[in-house]
Amino acid sequence: MADYDYDLFVIGAGSGGTRAARVSAAHGARVAVAEEFRVGGTCVIRGCVPKKLLIYGAHFAEDLADARRFGWQVPECDFSWPTLRDNVLSEVARLETIYSATLANNDVEIIKARATLLGPNTLKVGERTVTSKLILIATGATPDIPDFPGAELGITSNEAFELPDVPKRIVIGGAGYIANEFAGIFHQFGAHVTLVNRTDQILRGYDEQIRDRLLQISTAKGIDFKFHANFQKAEKQEDGSLLVHISGSDPLHCDMLMFATGRRPNTAGLGLETAGIVLNDRGAIPVDGDSKTVCDSVFAVGDVTDRIQLTPVAIREGQAFADTQFGGKPHRVDYACVPSAVFSNPPLAGVGLTESQAKGKFGAVKVYTSDFRPMKNVLANRNERALYKLIVHAETEKVLGIHMIGPEAPEILQAAAIAVKAGLTKQAFDDTIALHPSMAEELVLMR
Ligand code: NDP
């Protein structure tokens, strides 16, 4: 080991990279991490964390409207985007400091520079050349933007957190996680939102009935959807607004165009070929169950491997890598039953198999649903219904999946996911006494 400058060199200080670096160092490895942008990565700097804070901010729009039904005399309230934006950005800066301090406290050397591979154990870091016994690539992913004339006039979620003001009309390309989350945010800030998607499916991979419910509620709130539509051209108008031409529809006039059309692994210019690494057909770094590439000294975790593009998965991959390589505790990530959520308005969440996946795998399955108007929505006179689904194996009665949309769905699903992961049966749900009155009680009342 002494022949190398480091035992581990990590490229990218995002969720996966920082976990791997910190834990490897705690196991006694000499570790450096190179980050060319900001410590924390997508999740902390321009993803999950600031997004969730914006969602808290956005939800006051409906909460303030509902408050009147609960007896509060709410005067006309003004929303100040610069106040929320700056508070969120300073919280992000605070978290970045904590992330850096945690790495430093664990004796991880942070190098604020771009690192590229020169070979299986050699890297160029800024102007220096360094060697490392192992190299971990944790460079994440970057927004994928459709190619059409004028696409450069659009932004991505990267820029959405720093806008000078909230646009009056926004066109969002895509209908996945980011598109639906920002549709909810901008809509509650008063913008007119149009989602443009190439197919007629929103949130592919989620349960069909749950997705349909989000589409129905979003449409009722006034969010527009253009399906089977491809971007053709975007033009800037004299007044600074944009005219966005799409197939199958009149041009859309808007003040901001945002792309949420998927994210591609960050691999450009990394020098992967010097270690013999060839990308797969999705542009990701292929790895085995130990996150090892074809090169024995080079590993990769997180979005750059495009296994499941979720922060907690990248963190688990970083932890398993560190424990296996430096902690004498080899283990692998179990990708079964990973819960996920979309923080749309209302949010939805799911774990395990969807109804169609379960039918495809097992043939007949039992499906239990609860379609209800949450108590708070009833008094608020808000005509939005929640929907919970339990997908159950026809013979073993094992719960194969839980899918839900409604207030606090992600909070409720995280706890319910333990039951699915543990392989509990529908009977175990039935045996559990309801916690009344709650929305979550619907999970144990489906007969
Ligand atoms: P998604 O994969 O969720 O959605 C991409 C959307 O863009 C789909 O509607 C897709 O349509 C459409 N699309 C893809 N390529 C094109 C194209 N060339 N032209 C037009 N439309 C296109 O990606 P996001 O960008 O929303 O998010 C990226 C990833 O980040 C997610 O997959 C998720 O893993 C992660 N994420 C997770 C969040 C969470 O956990 N809450 C929040 C935000 C992001 P179609 O499906 O019809 O092909």
Short mmCIF file of N, CA, C and O in Angstrom, two decimals, residues 275-396:
data_model
loop_
_atom_site.label_atom_id
_atom_site.label_comp_id
_atom_site.label_asym_id
_atom_site.label_seq_id
_atom_site.Cartn_x
_atom_site.Cartn_y
_atom_site.Cartn_z
N ALA A 275 -8.30 2.88 -18.19
CA ALA A 275 -8.42 1.73 -17.29
C ALA A 275 -9.19 0.62 -17.98
O ALA A 275 -9.61 -0.36 -17.34
N GLY A 276 -9.42 0.77 -19.28
CA GLY A 276 -10.10 -0.28 -20.05
C GLY A 276 -11.60 -0.33 -19.85
O GLY A 276 -12.25 -1.32 -20.17
N ILE A 277 -12.18 0.75 -19.31
CA ILE A 277 -13.63 0.75 -19.01
C ILE A 277 -14.42 1.22 -20.23
O ILE A 277 -14.14 2.29 -20.78
N VAL A 278 -15.41 0.43 -20.62
CA VAL A 278 -16.27 0.77 -21.75
C VAL A 278 -17.68 0.99 -21.19
O VAL A 278 -18.19 0.17 -20.41
N LEU A 279 -18.31 2.10 -21.57
CA LEU A 279 -19.64 2.42 -21.05
C LEU A 279 -20.69 1.46 -21.61
O LEU A 279 -20.52 0.92 -22.71
N ASN A 280 -21.79 1.26 -20.86
CA ASN A 280 -22.87 0.44 -21.39
C ASN A 280 -23.76 1.28 -22.32
O ASN A 280 -23.49 2.47 -22.53
N ASP A 281 -24.84 0.67 -22.83
CA ASP A 281 -25.64 1.39 -23.84
C ASP A 281 -26.41 2.56 -23.25
O ASP A 281 -26.96 3.38 -23.98
N ARG A 282 -26.46 2.68 -21.93
CA ARG A 282 -27.11 3.84 -21.32
C ARG A 282 -26.07 4.89 -20.92
O ARG A 282 -26.38 5.85 -20.22
N GLY A 283 -24.82 4.68 -21.35
CA GLY A 283 -23.77 5.66 -21.04
C GLY A 283 -23.26 5.56 -19.62
O GLY A 283 -22.57 6.46 -19.13
N ALA A 284 -23.58 4.45 -18.94
CA ALA A 284 -23.18 4.31 -17.54
C ALA A 284 -21.97 3.38 -17.42
O ALA A 284 -21.66 2.62 -18.34
N ILE A 285 -21.31 3.44 -16.26
CA ILE A 285 -20.16 2.58 -16.01
C ILE A 285 -20.67 1.23 -15.51
O ILE A 285 -21.32 1.16 -14.47
N PRO A 286 -20.38 0.15 -16.25
CA PRO A 286 -20.83 -1.17 -15.79
C PRO A 286 -20.02 -1.63 -14.58
O PRO A 286 -18.79 -1.46 -14.56
N VAL A 287 -20.70 -2.16 -13.58
CA VAL A 287 -20.03 -2.64 -12.37
C VAL A 287 -20.65 -3.98 -11.94
O VAL A 287 -21.77 -4.29 -12.33
N ASP A 288 -19.90 -4.72 -11.11
CA ASP A 288 -20.46 -5.96 -10.57
C ASP A 288 -21.12 -5.69 -9.21
O ASP A 288 -21.27 -4.53 -8.80
N GLY A 289 -21.51 -6.75 -8.52
CA GLY A 289 -22.23 -6.59 -7.25
C GLY A 289 -21.42 -5.91 -6.16
O GLY A 289 -21.97 -5.43 -5.17
N ASP A 290 -20.08 -5.85 -6.35
CA ASP A 290 -19.23 -5.13 -5.40
C ASP A 290 -18.89 -3.73 -5.91
O ASP A 290 -17.95 -3.11 -5.40
N SER A 291 -19.60 -3.26 -6.91
CA SER A 291 -19.37 -1.96 -7.54
C SER A 291 -18.00 -1.88 -8.21
O SER A 291 -17.46 -0.79 -8.41
N LYS A 292 -17.45 -3.02 -8.59
CA LYS A 292 -16.14 -3.05 -9.26
C LYS A 292 -16.34 -3.02 -10.78
O LYS A 292 -17.22 -3.67 -11.31
N THR A 293 -15.51 -2.21 -11.45
CA THR A 293 -15.57 -2.16 -12.92
C THR A 293 -14.75 -3.31 -13.47
O THR A 293 -14.24 -4.14 -12.72
N VAL A 294 -14.56 -3.33 -14.79
CA VAL A 294 -13.72 -4.39 -15.39
C VAL A 294 -12.27 -4.27 -14.93
O VAL A 294 -11.50 -5.21 -15.04
N CYS A 295 -11.90 -3.10 -14.42
CA CYS A 295 -10.54 -2.89 -13.93
C CYS A 295 -10.53 -3.14 -12.41
O CYS A 295 -11.31 -2.54 -11.67
N ASP A 296 -9.66 -4.03 -11.94
CA ASP A 296 -9.69 -4.48 -10.54
C ASP A 296 -9.49 -3.36 -9.52
O ASP A 296 -9.89 -3.51 -8.36
N SER A 297 -8.86 -2.26 -9.92
CA SER A 297 -8.58 -1.19 -8.95
C SER A 297 -9.56 -0.03 -9.07
O SER A 297 -9.47 0.94 -8.32
N VAL A 298 -10.50 -0.12 -10.01
CA VAL A 298 -11.43 1.01 -10.22
C VAL A 298 -12.87 0.56 -9.94
O VAL A 298 -13.35 -0.42 -10.50
N PHE A 299 -13.54 1.32 -9.06
CA PHE A 299 -14.91 1.02 -8.65
C PHE A 299 -15.78 2.24 -8.99
O PHE A 299 -15.27 3.34 -9.24
N ALA A 300 -17.09 2.04 -8.99
CA ALA A 300 -18.00 3.16 -9.24
C ALA A 300 -19.29 2.95 -8.45
O ALA A 300 -19.77 1.81 -8.33
N VAL A 301 -19.81 4.02 -7.88
CA VAL A 301 -21.09 3.96 -7.15
C VAL A 301 -21.98 5.12 -7.55
O VAL A 301 -21.51 6.12 -8.09
N GLY A 302 -23.26 4.98 -7.28
CA GLY A 302 -24.22 6.07 -7.48
C GLY A 302 -24.70 6.20 -8.90
O GLY A 302 -24.63 5.26 -9.70
N ASP A 303 -25.22 7.41 -9.22
CA ASP A 303 -25.90 7.64 -10.50
C ASP A 303 -25.01 7.34 -11.72
O ASP A 303 -25.53 7.04 -12.79
N VAL A 304 -23.69 7.44 -11.56
CA VAL A 304 -22.81 7.21 -12.71
C VAL A 304 -22.89 5.75 -13.17
O VAL A 304 -22.54 5.44 -14.30
N THR A 305 -23.41 4.87 -12.29
CA THR A 305 -23.58 3.46 -12.66
C THR A 305 -25.00 3.18 -13.14
O THR A 305 -25.29 2.09 -13.61
N ASP A 306 -25.91 4.17 -12.95
CA ASP A 306 -27.30 4.06 -13.41
C ASP A 306 -27.97 2.76 -12.98
O ASP A 306 -28.63 2.10 -13.78
N ARG A 307 -27.78 2.38 -11.70
CA ARG A 307 -28.51 1.22 -11.21
C ARG A 307 -29.88 1.72 -10.75
O ARG A 307 -30.86 1.56 -11.46
N ILE A 308 -29.96 2.38 -9.60
CA ILE A 308 -31.19 3.09 -9.24
C ILE A 308 -30.74 4.50 -8.87
O ILE A 308 -29.93 4.68 -7.96
N GLN A 309 -31.24 5.52 -9.61
CA GLN A 309 -30.77 6.89 -9.40
C GLN A 309 -31.44 7.51 -8.17
O GLN A 309 -32.30 8.38 -8.29
N LEU A 310 -31.07 7.04 -6.99
CA LEU A 310 -31.62 7.59 -5.76
C LEU A 310 -30.50 7.75 -4.73
O LEU A 310 -29.65 6.85 -4.60
N THR A 311 -30.52 8.86 -4.00
CA THR A 311 -29.48 9.14 -3.02
C THR A 311 -29.26 8.00 -2.01
O THR A 311 -28.12 7.58 -1.79
N PRO A 312 -30.33 7.48 -1.37
CA PRO A 312 -30.08 6.45 -0.36
C PRO A 312 -29.43 5.19 -0.95
O PRO A 312 -28.73 4.48 -0.25
N VAL A 313 -29.67 4.95 -2.24
CA VAL A 313 -29.04 3.80 -2.88
C VAL A 313 -27.55 4.07 -3.06
O VAL A 313 -26.70 3.22 -2.76
N ALA A 314 -27.21 5.28 -3.52
CA ALA A 314 -25.79 5.64 -3.68
C ALA A 314 -25.07 5.56 -2.33
O ALA A 314 -23.93 5.08 -2.25
N ILE A 315 -25.73 5.99 -1.28
CA ILE A 315 -25.12 5.95 0.06
C ILE A 315 -24.85 4.50 0.47
O ILE A 315 -23.77 4.17 0.96
N ARG A 316 -25.83 3.64 0.24
CA ARG A 316 -25.64 2.20 0.56
C ARG A 316 -24.49 1.62 -0.25
O ARG A 316 -23.71 0.80 0.25
N GLU A 317 -24.41 2.01 -1.52
CA GLU A 317 -23.33 1.48 -2.37
C GLU A 317 -21.97 1.96 -1.86
O GLU A 317 -21.00 1.18 -1.82
N GLY A 318 -21.91 3.23 -1.44
CA GLY A 318 -20.64 3.77 -0.90
C GLY A 318 -20.26 3.06 0.39
O GLY A 318 -19.09 2.73 0.63
N GLN A 319 -21.25 2.81 1.24
CA GLN A 319 -21.01 2.12 2.52
C GLN A 319 -20.52 0.69 2.27
O GLN A 319 -19.54 0.24 2.88
N ALA A 320 -21.21 -0.03 1.39
CA ALA A 320 -20.84 -1.43 1.10
C ALA A 320 -19.44 -1.50 0.51
O ALA A 320 -18.64 -2.37 0.88
N PHE A 321 -19.13 -0.55 -0.36
CA PHE A 321 -17.78 -0.51 -0.95
C PHE A 321 -16.73 -0.35 0.15
O PHE A 321 -15.75 -1.10 0.22
N ALA A 322 -16.94 0.63 1.03
CA ALA A 322 -15.95 0.94 2.08
C ALA A 322 -15.79 -0.23 3.04
O ALA A 322 -14.67 -0.64 3.37
N ASP A 323 -16.92 -0.80 3.48
CA ASP A 323 -16.85 -1.93 4.43
C ASP A 323 -16.18 -3.14 3.79
O ASP A 323 -15.44 -3.87 4.45
N THR A 324 -16.47 -3.35 2.51
CA THR A 324 -15.92 -4.52 1.82
C THR A 324 -14.42 -4.37 1.57
O THR A 324 -13.64 -5.28 1.83
N GLN A 325 -14.02 -3.19 1.09
CA GLN A 325 -12.62 -3.02 0.68
C GLN A 325 -11.70 -2.68 1.85
O GLN A 325 -10.52 -3.04 1.83
N PHE A 326 -12.20 -1.96 2.84
CA PHE A 326 -11.30 -1.48 3.90
C PHE A 326 -11.72 -1.88 5.30
O PHE A 326 -10.96 -1.68 6.24
N GLY A 327 -12.96 -2.40 5.45
CA GLY A 327 -13.44 -2.65 6.80
C GLY A 327 -13.46 -4.12 7.20
O GLY A 327 -13.83 -4.45 8.33
N GLY A 328 -13.07 -4.99 6.28
CA GLY A 328 -13.10 -6.42 6.59
C GLY A 328 -14.50 -6.95 6.83
O GLY A 328 -14.69 -7.98 7.48
N LYS A 329 -15.52 -6.21 6.34
CA LYS A 329 -16.92 -6.65 6.53
C LYS A 329 -17.60 -6.66 5.15
O LYS A 329 -18.41 -5.78 4.84
N PRO A 330 -17.25 -7.62 4.31
CA PRO A 330 -17.81 -7.59 2.95
C PRO A 330 -19.33 -7.75 2.93
O PRO A 330 -19.86 -8.60 3.64
N HIS A 331 -19.99 -6.89 2.21
CA HIS A 331 -21.43 -7.06 1.99
C HIS A 331 -21.82 -6.34 0.71
O HIS A 331 -21.07 -5.51 0.20
N ARG A 332 -23.01 -6.70 0.22
CA ARG A 332 -23.49 -6.12 -1.03
C ARG A 332 -24.82 -5.42 -0.79
O ARG A 332 -25.53 -5.76 0.15
N VAL A 333 -25.16 -4.50 -1.68
CA VAL A 333 -26.44 -3.80 -1.56
C VAL A 333 -27.56 -4.71 -2.06
O VAL A 333 -27.42 -5.35 -3.10
N ASP A 334 -28.64 -4.75 -1.31
CA ASP A 334 -29.82 -5.51 -1.72
C ASP A 334 -30.78 -4.52 -2.39
O ASP A 334 -31.30 -3.60 -1.74
N TYR A 335 -30.98 -4.71 -3.67
CA TYR A 335 -31.79 -3.75 -4.43
C TYR A 335 -33.29 -4.11 -4.45
O TYR A 335 -34.06 -3.46 -5.15
N ALA A 336 -33.67 -5.14 -3.70
CA ALA A 336 -35.09 -5.51 -3.69
C ALA A 336 -35.87 -4.58 -2.77
O ALA A 336 -35.39 -4.21 -1.69
N CYS A 337 -37.05 -4.22 -3.17
CA CYS A 337 -37.96 -3.41 -2.34
C CYS A 337 -37.35 -2.07 -1.91
O CYS A 337 -37.35 -1.73 -0.73
N VAL A 338 -36.83 -1.33 -2.87
CA VAL A 338 -36.33 0.01 -2.56
C VAL A 338 -37.53 0.97 -2.62
O VAL A 338 -38.14 1.11 -3.68
N PRO A 339 -37.88 1.60 -1.51
CA PRO A 339 -39.01 2.54 -1.57
C PRO A 339 -38.61 3.82 -2.30
O PRO A 339 -37.44 4.20 -2.28
N SER A 340 -39.57 4.45 -2.94
CA SER A 340 -39.28 5.72 -3.59
C SER A 340 -40.53 6.59 -3.54
O SER A 340 -41.63 6.09 -3.31
N ALA A 341 -40.32 7.88 -3.75
CA ALA A 341 -41.44 8.82 -3.67
C ALA A 341 -41.27 9.92 -4.68
O ALA A 341 -40.15 10.24 -5.08
N VAL A 342 -42.37 10.49 -5.08
CA VAL A 342 -42.33 11.69 -5.91
C VAL A 342 -43.01 12.78 -5.10
O VAL A 342 -44.16 12.63 -4.67
N PHE A 343 -42.29 13.89 -4.86
CA PHE A 343 -42.83 14.95 -4.02
C PHE A 343 -43.64 15.93 -4.86
O PHE A 343 -43.40 17.13 -4.87
N SER A 344 -44.59 15.33 -5.57
CA SER A 344 -45.53 16.13 -6.37
C SER A 344 -46.58 16.68 -5.41
O SER A 344 -46.50 16.48 -4.20
N ASN A 345 -47.60 17.32 -5.94
CA ASN A 345 -48.66 17.86 -5.09
C ASN A 345 -50.01 17.28 -5.52
O ASN A 345 -50.56 17.75 -6.50
N PRO A 346 -50.55 16.26 -4.85
CA PRO A 346 -50.04 15.61 -3.65
C PRO A 346 -48.89 14.65 -3.98
O PRO A 346 -48.76 14.23 -5.13
N PRO A 347 -48.12 14.28 -2.96
CA PRO A 347 -47.02 13.36 -3.21
C PRO A 347 -47.50 11.92 -3.39
O PRO A 347 -48.60 11.57 -2.95
N LEU A 348 -46.67 11.12 -4.05
CA LEU A 348 -46.97 9.70 -4.15
C LEU A 348 -45.74 8.90 -3.78
O LEU A 348 -44.62 9.43 -3.80
N ALA A 349 -45.94 7.64 -3.43
CA ALA A 349 -44.82 6.82 -3.00
C ALA A 349 -45.13 5.37 -3.25
O ALA A 349 -46.30 4.97 -3.32
N GLY A 350 -44.11 4.56 -3.40
CA GLY A 350 -44.34 3.15 -3.65
C GLY A 350 -43.16 2.29 -3.22
O GLY A 350 -42.03 2.77 -3.12
N VAL A 351 -43.46 1.03 -2.95
CA VAL A 351 -42.41 0.05 -2.67
C VAL A 351 -42.87 -1.30 -3.23
O VAL A 351 -44.06 -1.60 -3.22
N GLY A 352 -41.92 -2.06 -3.74
CA GLY A 352 -42.25 -3.39 -4.25
C GLY A 352 -42.90 -3.33 -5.62
O GLY A 352 -42.81 -2.34 -6.34
N LEU A 353 -43.60 -4.43 -5.95
CA LEU A 353 -44.15 -4.56 -7.31
C LEU A 353 -45.42 -3.74 -7.49
O LEU A 353 -46.25 -3.66 -6.58
N THR A 354 -45.56 -3.15 -8.68
CA THR A 354 -46.83 -2.51 -9.03
C THR A 354 -47.81 -3.63 -9.39
O THR A 354 -47.41 -4.79 -9.56
N GLU A 355 -49.07 -3.24 -9.57
CA GLU A 355 -50.08 -4.26 -9.91
C GLU A 355 -49.70 -4.98 -11.20
O GLU A 355 -49.71 -6.21 -11.27
N SER A 356 -49.30 -4.22 -12.23
CA SER A 356 -49.00 -4.88 -13.51
C SER A 356 -47.72 -5.70 -13.43
O SER A 356 -47.63 -6.78 -14.02
N GLN A 357 -46.74 -5.22 -12.68
CA GLN A 357 -45.51 -6.03 -12.52
C GLN A 357 -45.83 -7.34 -11.80
O GLN A 357 -45.34 -8.41 -12.17
N ALA A 358 -46.67 -7.26 -10.76
CA ALA A 358 -47.00 -8.46 -9.98
C ALA A 358 -47.79 -9.45 -10.83
O ALA A 358 -47.54 -10.65 -10.79
N LYS A 359 -48.72 -8.92 -11.63
CA LYS A 359 -49.51 -9.82 -12.51
C LYS A 359 -48.59 -10.48 -13.54
O LYS A 359 -48.73 -11.66 -13.85
N GLY A 360 -47.65 -9.68 -14.06
CA GLY A 360 -46.70 -10.22 -15.03
C GLY A 360 -45.85 -11.33 -14.42
O GLY A 360 -45.51 -12.30 -15.08
N LYS A 361 -45.51 -11.19 -13.15
CA LYS A 361 -44.61 -12.14 -12.51
C LYS A 361 -45.34 -13.36 -11.95
O LYS A 361 -44.87 -14.48 -12.06
N PHE A 362 -46.52 -13.12 -11.35
CA PHE A 362 -47.19 -14.20 -10.62
C PHE A 362 -48.54 -14.61 -11.21
O PHE A 362 -49.21 -15.48 -10.67
N GLY A 363 -48.99 -13.94 -12.28
CA GLY A 363 -50.33 -14.23 -12.78
C GLY A 363 -51.35 -13.52 -11.91
O GLY A 363 -51.27 -12.31 -11.71
N ALA A 364 -52.26 -14.29 -11.33
CA ALA A 364 -53.30 -13.65 -10.52
C ALA A 364 -52.71 -13.14 -9.20
O ALA A 364 -51.92 -13.83 -8.56
N VAL A 365 -53.06 -11.93 -8.84
CA VAL A 365 -52.70 -11.39 -7.53
C VAL A 365 -53.95 -10.74 -6.93
O VAL A 365 -54.90 -10.43 -7.65
N LYS A 366 -53.94 -10.57 -5.62
CA LYS A 366 -55.06 -9.86 -5.00
C LYS A 366 -54.68 -8.39 -4.85
O LYS A 366 -53.56 -8.08 -4.43
N VAL A 367 -55.62 -7.54 -5.18
CA VAL A 367 -55.36 -6.11 -5.07
C VAL A 367 -56.38 -5.49 -4.12
O VAL A 367 -57.59 -5.66 -4.31
N TYR A 368 -55.90 -4.85 -3.09
CA TYR A 368 -56.79 -4.17 -2.13
C TYR A 368 -56.56 -2.67 -2.31
O TYR A 368 -55.42 -2.22 -2.40
N THR A 369 -57.66 -1.92 -2.36
CA THR A 369 -57.49 -0.47 -2.50
C THR A 369 -58.33 0.27 -1.48
O THR A 369 -59.37 -0.22 -1.01
N SER A 370 -57.86 1.43 -1.13
CA SER A 370 -58.67 2.35 -0.34
C SER A 370 -58.63 3.70 -1.03
O SER A 370 -57.55 4.26 -1.23
N ASP A 371 -59.79 4.15 -1.45
CA ASP A 371 -59.91 5.40 -2.21
C ASP A 371 -60.72 6.33 -1.32
O ASP A 371 -61.91 6.11 -1.12
N PHE A 372 -60.09 7.32 -0.73
CA PHE A 372 -60.79 8.09 0.30
C PHE A 372 -60.40 9.57 0.26
O PHE A 372 -59.35 9.93 -0.28
N ARG A 373 -61.26 10.40 0.82
CA ARG A 373 -60.94 11.82 0.91
C ARG A 373 -60.40 12.06 2.32
O ARG A 373 -61.14 11.85 3.31
N PRO A 374 -59.12 12.45 2.44
CA PRO A 374 -58.57 12.68 3.77
C PRO A 374 -59.42 13.68 4.54
O PRO A 374 -59.94 14.65 3.98
N MET A 375 -59.57 13.42 5.85
CA MET A 375 -60.42 14.23 6.71
C MET A 375 -60.14 15.74 6.57
O MET A 375 -61.05 16.56 6.50
N LYS A 376 -58.85 16.08 6.47
CA LYS A 376 -58.49 17.49 6.37
C LYS A 376 -59.02 18.08 5.06
O LYS A 376 -59.51 19.21 5.03
N ASN A 377 -58.95 17.30 4.00
CA ASN A 377 -59.45 17.79 2.72
C ASN A 377 -60.96 17.99 2.75
O ASN A 377 -61.51 18.86 2.08
N VAL A 378 -61.66 17.13 3.52
CA VAL A 378 -63.12 17.25 3.60
C VAL A 378 -63.47 18.61 4.20
O VAL A 378 -64.24 19.38 3.62
N LEU A 379 -62.86 18.92 5.37
CA LEU A 379 -63.21 20.19 6.01
C LEU A 379 -62.72 21.39 5.19
O LEU A 379 -63.34 22.44 5.17
N ALA A 380 -61.60 21.20 4.48
CA ALA A 380 -61.07 22.29 3.66
C ALA A 380 -61.87 22.46 2.37
O ALA A 380 -61.60 23.36 1.60
N ASN A 381 -62.84 21.56 2.17
CA ASN A 381 -63.62 21.60 0.94
C ASN A 381 -62.75 21.38 -0.29
O ASN A 381 -62.97 21.98 -1.34
N ARG A 382 -61.74 20.60 -0.12
CA ARG A 382 -60.78 20.32 -1.19
C ARG A 382 -61.11 18.94 -1.76
O ARG A 382 -61.00 17.94 -1.07
N ASN A 383 -61.51 18.93 -3.00
CA ASN A 383 -62.02 17.68 -3.56
C ASN A 383 -60.90 16.79 -4.10
O ASN A 383 -60.90 16.41 -5.26
N GLU A 384 -59.94 16.46 -3.25
CA GLU A 384 -58.83 15.61 -3.67
C GLU A 384 -58.84 14.32 -2.88
O GLU A 384 -58.79 14.34 -1.65
N ARG A 385 -58.87 13.23 -3.60
CA ARG A 385 -58.94 11.93 -2.94
C ARG A 385 -57.58 11.26 -2.91
O ARG A 385 -56.78 11.38 -3.84
N ALA A 386 -57.32 10.57 -1.82
CA ALA A 386 -56.10 9.76 -1.70
C ALA A 386 -56.40 8.36 -2.19
O ALA A 386 -57.57 7.93 -2.20
N LEU A 387 -55.38 7.65 -2.61
CA LEU A 387 -55.56 6.27 -3.05
C LEU A 387 -54.40 5.42 -2.53
O LEU A 387 -53.24 5.77 -2.75
N TYR A 388 -54.75 4.36 -1.80
CA TYR A 388 -53.73 3.43 -1.30
C TYR A 388 -54.00 2.06 -1.95
O TYR A 388 -55.15 1.66 -2.09
N LYS A 389 -52.93 1.37 -2.29
CA LYS A 389 -53.08 0.03 -2.90
C LYS A 389 -52.13 -0.96 -2.24
O LYS A 389 -50.96 -0.65 -2.01
N LEU A 390 -52.67 -2.13 -1.99
CA LEU A 390 -51.86 -3.24 -1.49
C LEU A 390 -51.90 -4.34 -2.54
O LEU A 390 -52.99 -4.77 -2.92
N ILE A 391 -50.76 -4.77 -3.01
CA ILE A 391 -50.70 -5.86 -3.99
C ILE A 391 -50.25 -7.11 -3.22
O ILE A 391 -49.19 -7.11 -2.59
N VAL A 392 -51.09 -8.14 -3.27
CA VAL A 392 -50.87 -9.31 -2.41
C VAL A 392 -50.79 -10.59 -3.24
O VAL A 392 -51.60 -10.80 -4.16
N HIS A 393 -49.82 -11.44 -2.92
CA HIS A 393 -49.67 -12.72 -3.61
C HIS A 393 -50.92 -13.58 -3.36
O HIS A 393 -51.36 -13.70 -2.21
N ALA A 394 -51.47 -14.18 -4.43
CA ALA A 394 -52.75 -14.87 -4.31
C ALA A 394 -52.70 -16.06 -3.36
O ALA A 394 -53.66 -16.33 -2.64
N GLU A 395 -51.59 -16.80 -3.34
CA GLU A 395 -51.54 -17.98 -2.46
C GLU A 395 -50.86 -17.71 -1.12
O GLU A 395 -51.41 -18.03 -0.07
N THR A 396 -49.68 -17.11 -1.17
CA THR A 396 -48.93 -16.94 0.10
C THR A 396 -49.48 -15.78 0.92
O THR A 396 -49.16 -15.66 2.09
#
